[in-house]
Short mmCIF file of C-alpha atoms (C1' of nucleotides) in Angstrom, two decimals:
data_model
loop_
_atom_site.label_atom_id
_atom_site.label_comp_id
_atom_site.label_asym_id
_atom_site.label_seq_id
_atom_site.Cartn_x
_atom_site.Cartn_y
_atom_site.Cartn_z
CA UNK A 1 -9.21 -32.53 -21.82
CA UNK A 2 -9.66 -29.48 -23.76
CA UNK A 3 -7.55 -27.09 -23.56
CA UNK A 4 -9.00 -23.36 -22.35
CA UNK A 5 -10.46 -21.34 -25.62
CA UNK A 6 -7.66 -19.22 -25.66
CA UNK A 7 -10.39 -16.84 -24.81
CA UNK A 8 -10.21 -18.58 -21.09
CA UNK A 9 -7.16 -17.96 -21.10
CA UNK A 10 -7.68 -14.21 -21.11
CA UNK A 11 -9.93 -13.55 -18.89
CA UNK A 12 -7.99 -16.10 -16.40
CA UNK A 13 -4.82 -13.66 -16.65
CA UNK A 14 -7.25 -10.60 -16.41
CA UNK A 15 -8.26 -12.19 -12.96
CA UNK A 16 -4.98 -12.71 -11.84
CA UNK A 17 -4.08 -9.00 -12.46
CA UNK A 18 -6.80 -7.66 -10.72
CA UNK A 19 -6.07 -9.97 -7.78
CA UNK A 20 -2.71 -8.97 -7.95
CA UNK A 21 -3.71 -5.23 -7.81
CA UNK A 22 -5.99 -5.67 -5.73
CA UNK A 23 -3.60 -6.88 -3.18
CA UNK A 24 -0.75 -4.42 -3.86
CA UNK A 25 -3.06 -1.27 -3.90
CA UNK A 26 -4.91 -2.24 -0.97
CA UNK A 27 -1.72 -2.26 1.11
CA UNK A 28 0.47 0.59 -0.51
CA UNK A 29 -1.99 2.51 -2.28
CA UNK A 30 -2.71 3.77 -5.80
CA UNK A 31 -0.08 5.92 -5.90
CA UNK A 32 2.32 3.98 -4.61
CA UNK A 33 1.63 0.98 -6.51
CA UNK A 34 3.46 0.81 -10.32
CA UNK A 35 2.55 -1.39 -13.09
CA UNK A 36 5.69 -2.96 -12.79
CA UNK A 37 5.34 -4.02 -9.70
CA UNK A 38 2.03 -6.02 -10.39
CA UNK A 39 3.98 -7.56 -13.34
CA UNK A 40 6.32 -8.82 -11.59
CA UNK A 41 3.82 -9.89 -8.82
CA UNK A 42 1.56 -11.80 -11.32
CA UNK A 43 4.34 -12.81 -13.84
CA UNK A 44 2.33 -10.93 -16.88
CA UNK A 45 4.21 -8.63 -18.84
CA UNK A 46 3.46 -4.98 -18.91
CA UNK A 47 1.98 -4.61 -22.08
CA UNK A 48 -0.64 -7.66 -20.99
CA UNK A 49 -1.49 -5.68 -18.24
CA UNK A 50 -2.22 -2.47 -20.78
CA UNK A 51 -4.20 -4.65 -23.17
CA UNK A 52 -6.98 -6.01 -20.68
CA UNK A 53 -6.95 -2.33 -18.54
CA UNK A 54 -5.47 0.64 -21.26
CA UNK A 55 -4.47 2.35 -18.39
CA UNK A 56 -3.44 2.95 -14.67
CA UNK A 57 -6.55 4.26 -13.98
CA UNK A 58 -8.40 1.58 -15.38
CA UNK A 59 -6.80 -1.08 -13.82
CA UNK A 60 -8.27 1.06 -10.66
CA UNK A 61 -11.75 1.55 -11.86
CA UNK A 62 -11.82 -2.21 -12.40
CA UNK A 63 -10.50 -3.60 -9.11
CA UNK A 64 -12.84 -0.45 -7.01
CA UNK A 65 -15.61 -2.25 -9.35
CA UNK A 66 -14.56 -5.87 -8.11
CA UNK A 67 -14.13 -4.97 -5.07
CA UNK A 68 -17.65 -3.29 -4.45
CA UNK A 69 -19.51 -5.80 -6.02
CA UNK A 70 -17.52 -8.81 -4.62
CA UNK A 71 -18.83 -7.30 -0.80
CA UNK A 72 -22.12 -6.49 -1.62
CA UNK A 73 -22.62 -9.64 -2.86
CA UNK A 74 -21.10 -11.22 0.49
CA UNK A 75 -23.45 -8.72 2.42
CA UNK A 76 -26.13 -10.27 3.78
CA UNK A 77 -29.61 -9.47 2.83
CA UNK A 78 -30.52 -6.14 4.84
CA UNK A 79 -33.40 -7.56 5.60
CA UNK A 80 -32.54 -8.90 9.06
CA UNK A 81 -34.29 -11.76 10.61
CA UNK A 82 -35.02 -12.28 14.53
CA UNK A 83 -38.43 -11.81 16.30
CA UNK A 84 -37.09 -9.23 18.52
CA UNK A 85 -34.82 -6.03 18.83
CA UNK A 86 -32.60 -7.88 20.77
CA UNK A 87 -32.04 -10.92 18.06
CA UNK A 88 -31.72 -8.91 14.87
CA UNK A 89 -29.05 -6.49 16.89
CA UNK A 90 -27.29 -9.61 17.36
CA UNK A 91 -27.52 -10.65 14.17
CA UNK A 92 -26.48 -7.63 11.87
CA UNK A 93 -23.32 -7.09 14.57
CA UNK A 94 -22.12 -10.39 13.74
CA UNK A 95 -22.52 -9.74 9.99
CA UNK A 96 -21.01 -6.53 9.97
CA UNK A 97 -17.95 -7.74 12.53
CA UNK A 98 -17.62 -11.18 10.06
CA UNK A 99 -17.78 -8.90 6.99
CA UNK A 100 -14.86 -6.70 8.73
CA UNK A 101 -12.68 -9.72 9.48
CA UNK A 102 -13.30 -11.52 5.48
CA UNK A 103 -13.12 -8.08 3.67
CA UNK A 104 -10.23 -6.20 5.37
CA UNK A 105 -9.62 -4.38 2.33
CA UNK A 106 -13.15 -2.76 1.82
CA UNK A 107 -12.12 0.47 3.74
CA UNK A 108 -8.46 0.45 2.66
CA UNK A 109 -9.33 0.27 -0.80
CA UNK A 110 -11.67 3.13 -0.51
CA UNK A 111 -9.06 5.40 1.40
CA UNK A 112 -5.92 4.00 0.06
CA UNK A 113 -7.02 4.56 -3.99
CA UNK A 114 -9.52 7.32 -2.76
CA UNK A 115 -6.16 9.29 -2.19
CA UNK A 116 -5.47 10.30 -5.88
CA UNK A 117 -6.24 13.81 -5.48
CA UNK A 118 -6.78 15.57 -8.66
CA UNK A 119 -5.76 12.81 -10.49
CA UNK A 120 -8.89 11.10 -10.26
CA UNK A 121 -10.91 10.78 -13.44
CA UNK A 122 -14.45 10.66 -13.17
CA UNK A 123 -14.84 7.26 -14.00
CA UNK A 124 -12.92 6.64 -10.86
CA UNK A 125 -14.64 8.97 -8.63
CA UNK A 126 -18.04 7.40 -9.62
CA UNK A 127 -16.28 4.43 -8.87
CA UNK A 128 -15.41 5.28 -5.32
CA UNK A 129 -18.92 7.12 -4.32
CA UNK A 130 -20.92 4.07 -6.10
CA UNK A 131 -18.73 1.89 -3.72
CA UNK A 132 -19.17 3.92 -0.77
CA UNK A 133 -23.21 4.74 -1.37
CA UNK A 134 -23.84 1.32 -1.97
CA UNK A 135 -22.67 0.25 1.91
CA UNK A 136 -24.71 3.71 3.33
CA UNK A 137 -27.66 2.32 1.40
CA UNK A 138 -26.93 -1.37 3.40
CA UNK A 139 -25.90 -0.14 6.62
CA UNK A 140 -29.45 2.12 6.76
CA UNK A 141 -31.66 -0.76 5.56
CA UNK A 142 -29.94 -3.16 7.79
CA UNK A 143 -30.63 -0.77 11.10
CA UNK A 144 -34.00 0.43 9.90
CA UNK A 145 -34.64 -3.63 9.76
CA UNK A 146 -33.24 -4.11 13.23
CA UNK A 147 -34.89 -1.26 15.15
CA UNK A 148 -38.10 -1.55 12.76
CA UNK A 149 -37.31 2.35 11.65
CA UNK A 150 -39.19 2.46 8.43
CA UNK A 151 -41.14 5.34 9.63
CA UNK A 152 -38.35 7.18 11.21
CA UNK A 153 -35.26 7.91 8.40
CA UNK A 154 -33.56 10.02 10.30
CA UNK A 155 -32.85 7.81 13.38
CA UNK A 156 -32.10 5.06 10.86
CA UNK A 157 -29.75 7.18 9.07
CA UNK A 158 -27.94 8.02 12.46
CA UNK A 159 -27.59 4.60 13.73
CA UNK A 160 -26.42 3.88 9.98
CA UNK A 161 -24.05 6.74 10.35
CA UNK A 162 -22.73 6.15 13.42
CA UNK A 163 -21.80 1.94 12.66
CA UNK A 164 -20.24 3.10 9.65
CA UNK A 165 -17.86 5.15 11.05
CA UNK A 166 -16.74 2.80 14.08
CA UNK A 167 -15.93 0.16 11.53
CA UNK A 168 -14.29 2.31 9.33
CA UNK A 169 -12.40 4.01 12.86
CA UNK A 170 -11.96 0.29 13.40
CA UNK A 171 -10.28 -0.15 9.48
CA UNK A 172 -7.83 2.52 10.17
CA UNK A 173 -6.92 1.01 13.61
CA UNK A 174 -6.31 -2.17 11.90
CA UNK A 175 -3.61 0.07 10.11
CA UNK A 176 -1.19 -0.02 12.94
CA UNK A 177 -2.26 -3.15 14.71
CA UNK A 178 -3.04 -5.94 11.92
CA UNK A 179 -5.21 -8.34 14.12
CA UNK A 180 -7.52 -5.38 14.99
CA UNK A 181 -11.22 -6.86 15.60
CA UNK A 182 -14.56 -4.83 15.39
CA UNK A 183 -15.78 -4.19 18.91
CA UNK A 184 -19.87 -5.50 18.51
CA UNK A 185 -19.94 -5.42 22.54
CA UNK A 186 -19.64 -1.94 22.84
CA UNK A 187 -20.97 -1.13 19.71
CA UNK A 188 -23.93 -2.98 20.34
CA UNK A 189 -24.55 -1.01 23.64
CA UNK A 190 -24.32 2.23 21.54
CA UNK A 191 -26.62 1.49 19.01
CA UNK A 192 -29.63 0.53 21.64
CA UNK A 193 -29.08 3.62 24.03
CA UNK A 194 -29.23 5.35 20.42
CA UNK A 195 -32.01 3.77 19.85
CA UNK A 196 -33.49 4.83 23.33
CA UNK A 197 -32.29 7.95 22.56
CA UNK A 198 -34.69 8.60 20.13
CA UNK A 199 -37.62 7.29 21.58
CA UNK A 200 -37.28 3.75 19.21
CA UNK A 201 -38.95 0.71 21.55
CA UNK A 202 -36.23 -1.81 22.05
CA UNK A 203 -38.51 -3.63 24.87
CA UNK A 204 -36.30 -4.72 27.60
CA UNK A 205 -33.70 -5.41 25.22
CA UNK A 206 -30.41 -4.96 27.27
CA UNK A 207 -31.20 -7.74 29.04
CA UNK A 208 -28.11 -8.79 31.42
CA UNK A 209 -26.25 -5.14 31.36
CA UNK A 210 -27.55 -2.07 32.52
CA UNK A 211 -29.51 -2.18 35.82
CA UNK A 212 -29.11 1.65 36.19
CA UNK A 213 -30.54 4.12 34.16
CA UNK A 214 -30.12 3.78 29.96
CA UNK A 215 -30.58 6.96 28.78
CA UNK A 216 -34.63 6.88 27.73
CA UNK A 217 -34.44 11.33 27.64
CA UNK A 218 -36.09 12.67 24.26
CA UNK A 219 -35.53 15.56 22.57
CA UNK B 1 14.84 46.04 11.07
CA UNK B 2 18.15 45.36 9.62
CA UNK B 3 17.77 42.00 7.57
CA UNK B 4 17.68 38.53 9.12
CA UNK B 5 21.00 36.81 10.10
CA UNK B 6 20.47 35.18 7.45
CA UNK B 7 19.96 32.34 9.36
CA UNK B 8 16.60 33.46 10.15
CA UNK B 9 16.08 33.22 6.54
CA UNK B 10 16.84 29.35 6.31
CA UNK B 11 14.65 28.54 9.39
CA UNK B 12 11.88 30.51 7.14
CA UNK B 13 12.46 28.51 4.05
CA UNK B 14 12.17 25.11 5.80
CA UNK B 15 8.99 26.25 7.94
CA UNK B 16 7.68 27.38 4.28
CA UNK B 17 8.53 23.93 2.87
CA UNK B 18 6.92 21.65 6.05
CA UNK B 19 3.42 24.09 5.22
CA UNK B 20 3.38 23.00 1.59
CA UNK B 21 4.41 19.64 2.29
CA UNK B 22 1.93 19.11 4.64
CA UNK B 23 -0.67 20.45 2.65
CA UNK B 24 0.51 18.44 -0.14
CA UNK B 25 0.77 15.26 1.72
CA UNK B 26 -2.43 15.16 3.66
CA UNK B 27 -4.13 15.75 0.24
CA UNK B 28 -2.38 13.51 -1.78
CA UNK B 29 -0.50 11.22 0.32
CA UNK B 30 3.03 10.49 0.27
CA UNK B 31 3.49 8.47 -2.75
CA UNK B 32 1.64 11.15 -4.93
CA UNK B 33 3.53 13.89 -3.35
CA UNK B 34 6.51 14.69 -5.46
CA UNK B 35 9.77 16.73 -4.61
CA UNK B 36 8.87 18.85 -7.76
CA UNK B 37 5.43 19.48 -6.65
CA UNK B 38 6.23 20.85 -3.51
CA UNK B 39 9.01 22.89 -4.88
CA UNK B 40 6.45 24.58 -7.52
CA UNK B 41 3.78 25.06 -4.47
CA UNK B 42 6.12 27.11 -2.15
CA UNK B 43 8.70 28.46 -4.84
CA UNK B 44 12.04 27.42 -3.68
CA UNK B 45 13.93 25.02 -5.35
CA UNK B 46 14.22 21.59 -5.59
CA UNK B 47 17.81 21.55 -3.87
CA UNK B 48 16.81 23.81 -1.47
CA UNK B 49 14.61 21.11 0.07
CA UNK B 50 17.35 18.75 -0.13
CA UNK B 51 18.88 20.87 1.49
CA UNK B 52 17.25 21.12 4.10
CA UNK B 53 15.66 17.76 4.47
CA UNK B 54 17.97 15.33 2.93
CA UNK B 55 15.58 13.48 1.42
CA UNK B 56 11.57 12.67 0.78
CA UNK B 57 10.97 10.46 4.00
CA UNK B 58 13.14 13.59 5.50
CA UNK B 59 10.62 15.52 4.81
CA UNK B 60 7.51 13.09 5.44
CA UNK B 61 9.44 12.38 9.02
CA UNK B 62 9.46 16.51 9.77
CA UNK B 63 5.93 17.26 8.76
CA UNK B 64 4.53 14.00 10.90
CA UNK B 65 6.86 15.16 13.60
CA UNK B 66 5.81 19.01 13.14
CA UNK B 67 1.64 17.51 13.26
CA UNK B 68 1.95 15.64 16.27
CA UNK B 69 3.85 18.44 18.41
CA UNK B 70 1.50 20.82 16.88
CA UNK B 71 -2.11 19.00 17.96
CA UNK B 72 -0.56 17.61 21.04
CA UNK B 73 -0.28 21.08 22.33
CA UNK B 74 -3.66 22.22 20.82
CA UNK B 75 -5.19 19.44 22.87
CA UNK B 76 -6.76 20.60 26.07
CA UNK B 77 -5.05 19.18 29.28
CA UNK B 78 -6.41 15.79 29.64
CA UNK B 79 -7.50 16.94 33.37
CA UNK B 80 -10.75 17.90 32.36
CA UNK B 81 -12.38 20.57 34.31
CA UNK B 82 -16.49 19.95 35.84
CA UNK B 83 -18.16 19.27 38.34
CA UNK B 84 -20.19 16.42 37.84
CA UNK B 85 -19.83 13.75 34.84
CA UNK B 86 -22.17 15.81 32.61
CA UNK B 87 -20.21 19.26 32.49
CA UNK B 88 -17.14 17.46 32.29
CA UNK B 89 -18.03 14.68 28.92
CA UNK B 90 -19.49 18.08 27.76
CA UNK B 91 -16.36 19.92 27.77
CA UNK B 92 -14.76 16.67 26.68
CA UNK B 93 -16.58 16.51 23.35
CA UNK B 94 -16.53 19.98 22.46
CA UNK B 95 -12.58 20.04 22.97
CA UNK B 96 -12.47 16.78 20.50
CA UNK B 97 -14.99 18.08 18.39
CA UNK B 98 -13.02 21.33 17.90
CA UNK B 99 -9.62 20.06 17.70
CA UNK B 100 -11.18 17.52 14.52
CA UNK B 101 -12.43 21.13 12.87
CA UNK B 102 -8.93 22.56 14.03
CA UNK B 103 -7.00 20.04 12.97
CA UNK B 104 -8.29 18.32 9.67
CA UNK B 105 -5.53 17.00 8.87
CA UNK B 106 -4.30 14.79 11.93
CA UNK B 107 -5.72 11.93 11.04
CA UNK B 108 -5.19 12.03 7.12
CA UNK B 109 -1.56 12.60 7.71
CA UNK B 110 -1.45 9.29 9.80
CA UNK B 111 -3.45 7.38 7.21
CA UNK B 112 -2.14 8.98 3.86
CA UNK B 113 1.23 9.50 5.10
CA UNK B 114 1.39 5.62 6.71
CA UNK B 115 0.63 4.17 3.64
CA UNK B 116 4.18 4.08 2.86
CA UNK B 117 4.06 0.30 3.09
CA UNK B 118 7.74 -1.26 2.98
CA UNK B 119 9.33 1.77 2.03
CA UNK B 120 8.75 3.02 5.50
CA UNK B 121 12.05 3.47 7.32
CA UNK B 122 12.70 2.92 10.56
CA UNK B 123 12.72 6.89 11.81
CA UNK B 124 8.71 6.92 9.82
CA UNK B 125 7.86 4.36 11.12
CA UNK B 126 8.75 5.94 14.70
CA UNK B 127 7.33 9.05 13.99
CA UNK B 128 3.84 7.09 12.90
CA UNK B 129 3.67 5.13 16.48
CA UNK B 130 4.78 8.01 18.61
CA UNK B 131 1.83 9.99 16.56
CA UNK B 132 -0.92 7.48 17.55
CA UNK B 133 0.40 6.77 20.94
CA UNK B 134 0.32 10.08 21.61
CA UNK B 135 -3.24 10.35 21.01
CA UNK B 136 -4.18 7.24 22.36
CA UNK B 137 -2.96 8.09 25.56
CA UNK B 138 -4.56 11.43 25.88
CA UNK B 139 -7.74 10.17 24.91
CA UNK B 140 -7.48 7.94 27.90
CA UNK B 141 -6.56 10.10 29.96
CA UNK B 142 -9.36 12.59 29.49
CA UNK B 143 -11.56 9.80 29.66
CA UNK B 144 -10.24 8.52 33.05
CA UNK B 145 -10.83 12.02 34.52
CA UNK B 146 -14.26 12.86 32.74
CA UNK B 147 -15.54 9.78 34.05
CA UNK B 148 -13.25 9.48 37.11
CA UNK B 149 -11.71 5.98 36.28
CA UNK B 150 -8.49 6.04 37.79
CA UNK B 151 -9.09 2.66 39.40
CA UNK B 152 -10.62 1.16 36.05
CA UNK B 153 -8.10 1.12 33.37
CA UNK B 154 -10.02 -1.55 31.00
CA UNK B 155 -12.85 0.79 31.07
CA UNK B 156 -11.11 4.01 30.64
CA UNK B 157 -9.29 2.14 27.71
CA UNK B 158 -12.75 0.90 25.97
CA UNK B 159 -14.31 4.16 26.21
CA UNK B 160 -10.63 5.60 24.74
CA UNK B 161 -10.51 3.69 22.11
CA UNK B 162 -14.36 3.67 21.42
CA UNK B 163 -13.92 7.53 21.68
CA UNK B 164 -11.29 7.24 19.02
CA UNK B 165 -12.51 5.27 16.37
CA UNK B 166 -15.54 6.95 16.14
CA UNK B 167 -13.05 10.29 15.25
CA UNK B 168 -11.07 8.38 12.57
CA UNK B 169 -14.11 7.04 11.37
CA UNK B 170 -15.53 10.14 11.42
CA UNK B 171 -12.15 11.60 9.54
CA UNK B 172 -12.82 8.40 6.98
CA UNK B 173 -16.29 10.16 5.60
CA UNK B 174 -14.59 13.96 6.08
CA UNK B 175 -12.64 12.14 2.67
CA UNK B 176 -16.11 12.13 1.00
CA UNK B 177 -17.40 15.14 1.89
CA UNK B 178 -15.43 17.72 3.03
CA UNK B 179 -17.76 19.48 5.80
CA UNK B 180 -18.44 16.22 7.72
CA UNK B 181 -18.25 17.32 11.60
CA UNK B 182 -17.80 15.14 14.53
CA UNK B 183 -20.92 14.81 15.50
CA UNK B 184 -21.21 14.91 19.30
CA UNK B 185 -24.41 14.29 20.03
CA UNK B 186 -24.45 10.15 19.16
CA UNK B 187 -21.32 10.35 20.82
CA UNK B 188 -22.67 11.92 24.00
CA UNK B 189 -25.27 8.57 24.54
CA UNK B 190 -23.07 6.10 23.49
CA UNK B 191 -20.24 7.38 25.85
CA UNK B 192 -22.67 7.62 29.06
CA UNK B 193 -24.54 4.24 27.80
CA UNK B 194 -21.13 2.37 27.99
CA UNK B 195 -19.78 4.02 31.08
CA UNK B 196 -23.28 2.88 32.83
CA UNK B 197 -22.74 -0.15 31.03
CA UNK B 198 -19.71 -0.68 33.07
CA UNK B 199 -21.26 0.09 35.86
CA UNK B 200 -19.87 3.72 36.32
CA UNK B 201 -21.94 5.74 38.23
CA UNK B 202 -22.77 8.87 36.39
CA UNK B 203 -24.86 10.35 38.57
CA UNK B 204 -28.77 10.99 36.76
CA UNK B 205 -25.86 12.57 33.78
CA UNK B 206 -28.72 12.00 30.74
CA UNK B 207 -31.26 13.83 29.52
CA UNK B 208 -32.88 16.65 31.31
CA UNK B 209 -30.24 18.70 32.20
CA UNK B 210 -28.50 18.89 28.88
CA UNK B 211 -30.62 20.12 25.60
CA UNK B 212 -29.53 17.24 23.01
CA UNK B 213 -26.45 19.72 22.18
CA UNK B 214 -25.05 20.13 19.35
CA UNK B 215 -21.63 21.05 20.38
CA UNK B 216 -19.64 22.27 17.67
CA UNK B 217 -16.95 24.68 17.24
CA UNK B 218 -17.39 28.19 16.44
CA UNK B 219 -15.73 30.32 14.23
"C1'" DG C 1 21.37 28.98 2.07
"C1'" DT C 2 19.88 29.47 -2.60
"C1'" DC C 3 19.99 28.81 -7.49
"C1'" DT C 4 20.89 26.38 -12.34
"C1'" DA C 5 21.89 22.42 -14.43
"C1'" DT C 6 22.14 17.71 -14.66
"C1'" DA C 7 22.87 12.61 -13.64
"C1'" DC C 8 20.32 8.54 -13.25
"C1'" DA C 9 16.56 5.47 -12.23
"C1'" DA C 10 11.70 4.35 -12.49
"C1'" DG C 11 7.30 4.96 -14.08
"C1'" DG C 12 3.48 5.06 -17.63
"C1'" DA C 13 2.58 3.80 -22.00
"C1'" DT C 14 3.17 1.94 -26.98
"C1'" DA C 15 4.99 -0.85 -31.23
"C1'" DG C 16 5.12 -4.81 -33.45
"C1'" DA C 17 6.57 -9.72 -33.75
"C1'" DC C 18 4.52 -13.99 -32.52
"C1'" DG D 1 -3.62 -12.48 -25.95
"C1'" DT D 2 1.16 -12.58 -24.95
"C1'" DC D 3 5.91 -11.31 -25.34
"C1'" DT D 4 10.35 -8.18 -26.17
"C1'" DA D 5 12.00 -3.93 -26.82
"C1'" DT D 6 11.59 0.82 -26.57
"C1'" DC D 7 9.96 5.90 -26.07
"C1'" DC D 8 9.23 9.66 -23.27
"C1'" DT D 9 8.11 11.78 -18.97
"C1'" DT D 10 8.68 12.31 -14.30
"C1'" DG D 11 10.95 11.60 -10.04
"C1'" DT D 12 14.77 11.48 -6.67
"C1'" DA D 13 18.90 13.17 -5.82
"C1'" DT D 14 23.48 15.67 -6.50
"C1'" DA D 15 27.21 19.11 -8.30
"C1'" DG D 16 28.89 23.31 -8.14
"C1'" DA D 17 28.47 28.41 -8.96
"C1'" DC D 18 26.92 32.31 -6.30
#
DNA sequence: GTCTATACAAGGATAGAC
DNA sequence: GTCTATCCTTGTATAGAC
């Protein structure tokens, strides 16, 4: 049946090398990952590997670039659907804790690659704050969307702010102990007295917790 | 005045060595930290380390040993003085919040340094666990006695943890851009929202009494 | 304890046949 | 596009004089 166009053929192996790195630099790093070592993983010669990337650094840029767009696209729309606080809360914490458990490289490969120092060209720094920007950018549509904070970007960028950084607090926990899950319970009690916090309606949203006081000061 | 013993003079060397080595490492991480490179940064030789350290995870092993002893005995007792909830989770977050100004590089050591992946020997891989555990334990500790939870270890441990993440996370975007500060204020709700969540009485703790703070470190 | 010099392996990268 | 063979640099580590 018709064999691959020899051109198929080439972007299959360039795939398989950015899988490969993927996989290697995710877990040991960029610095501590060698071209010979994803040879040898993916059974391509060196000079393949130089051919499709030119360069260490490329092959970087490239699987940073995969990497981003391959979670964005699993993202789901920021746009969150539920008729109340309460539902879309719901909703976006199960994304965002289902997104941790499919993508468990998405922080790594931001800290572990992030790490070259000086080293970094600017093709790969763009790389990394493109990457990194592009899951602010979510995170605050997705909370503005939940708490209905389209007049109020600060609060949304706090909320956004403060999810990020528990999941990627959760990412570097899930260094030590692999099975390491995102916490929505507490997380999700956070976010509303947050919410509260800043005056945001969340209408009788905490439903079975909290008899005693959530905080409801101002400032 | 007379010169050191001469043995005072070693003990200098290798303290000059661990400071550029942990500089070094927290920036780059170990894998992009070479022998050479920290030999250039504090001027001795390259043998001289050897000397001294007997090898590169000799050295990675002293500097995550040298960290650890070093923030565990910046760290504020984990008794934490107050006499209500408030004053106390006050004096709680501005300790953390100046120890993660203090102390930039606890985390990043743990993450950049950790990432030795299989090359990790046995003594690193120690040094890594006793490191975390170390932290993890006076976290809940301080905890325990901020909220008085002495008889409820699963909550002292969520509010630990929760405590916890939120810091690496928060060392996670310090990457990005260097003058990212803990910020204490989100922290401050979500703390007393999940201590009240768990039923913990905290006493009318929220808003009046304290101004939305903004506790961060001086100097 | 410190220095110079060096052994030896591994890493990044390229040449050129196929 | 893929392979073999190779160059050159850098890295870890050691030897031995001082």
């Amino acid at each position: 049946m018709t064999e691959a166009p020899a051109q198929e053929r080439g972007a299959r192996s360039r795939d398989a090398i950015l899988d490969t790195a993927t996989d290697l630099m995710s877990r040991h790093g960029y610095a501590a990952t060698s071209i010979s070592m994803i040879s040898a993983a993916c059974g391509l010669p060196v000079s393949s590997i130089y051919w499709h990337f030119g360069s260490k650094k490329g092959i970087y840029v490239a699987v940073l670039e995969r990497a981003r767009t391959t979670l964005l696209a699993a993202l789901p729309p920021s746009e969150v659907p539920g008729a109340d606080v309460a539902q879309r809360l719901d909703t976006f914490l199960m994304e965002v804790g289902d997104a941790f458990q499919r993508h468990p490289r998405g922080v790594k490969l931001l800290l572990g690659l992030g790490m070259m120092g000086q080293d970094a060209s600017a093709a790969a720094v763009a790389e990394v704050r493109q990457y990194r920007d592009a899951l602010v950018d979510w995170a605050r549509d997705s909370v503005s969307s939940v708490f209905a904070l389209r007049d109020r970007p600060e609060a949304a960028d706090e909320l956004a702010r403060f999810t990020l950084r528990m999941v990627s607090g959760t990412a570097v926990a899930r260094w030590f102990e692999a099975d390491t899950v995102l916490d929505t319970g507490p997380l999700r009690v956070a976010l509303l007295a947050l919410a509260a916090h800043h005056g945001v309606p969340t209408r009788g949203v905490p439903g079975e917790d909290a008899p005693t006081s959530v905080v409801t000061a101002r400032e």
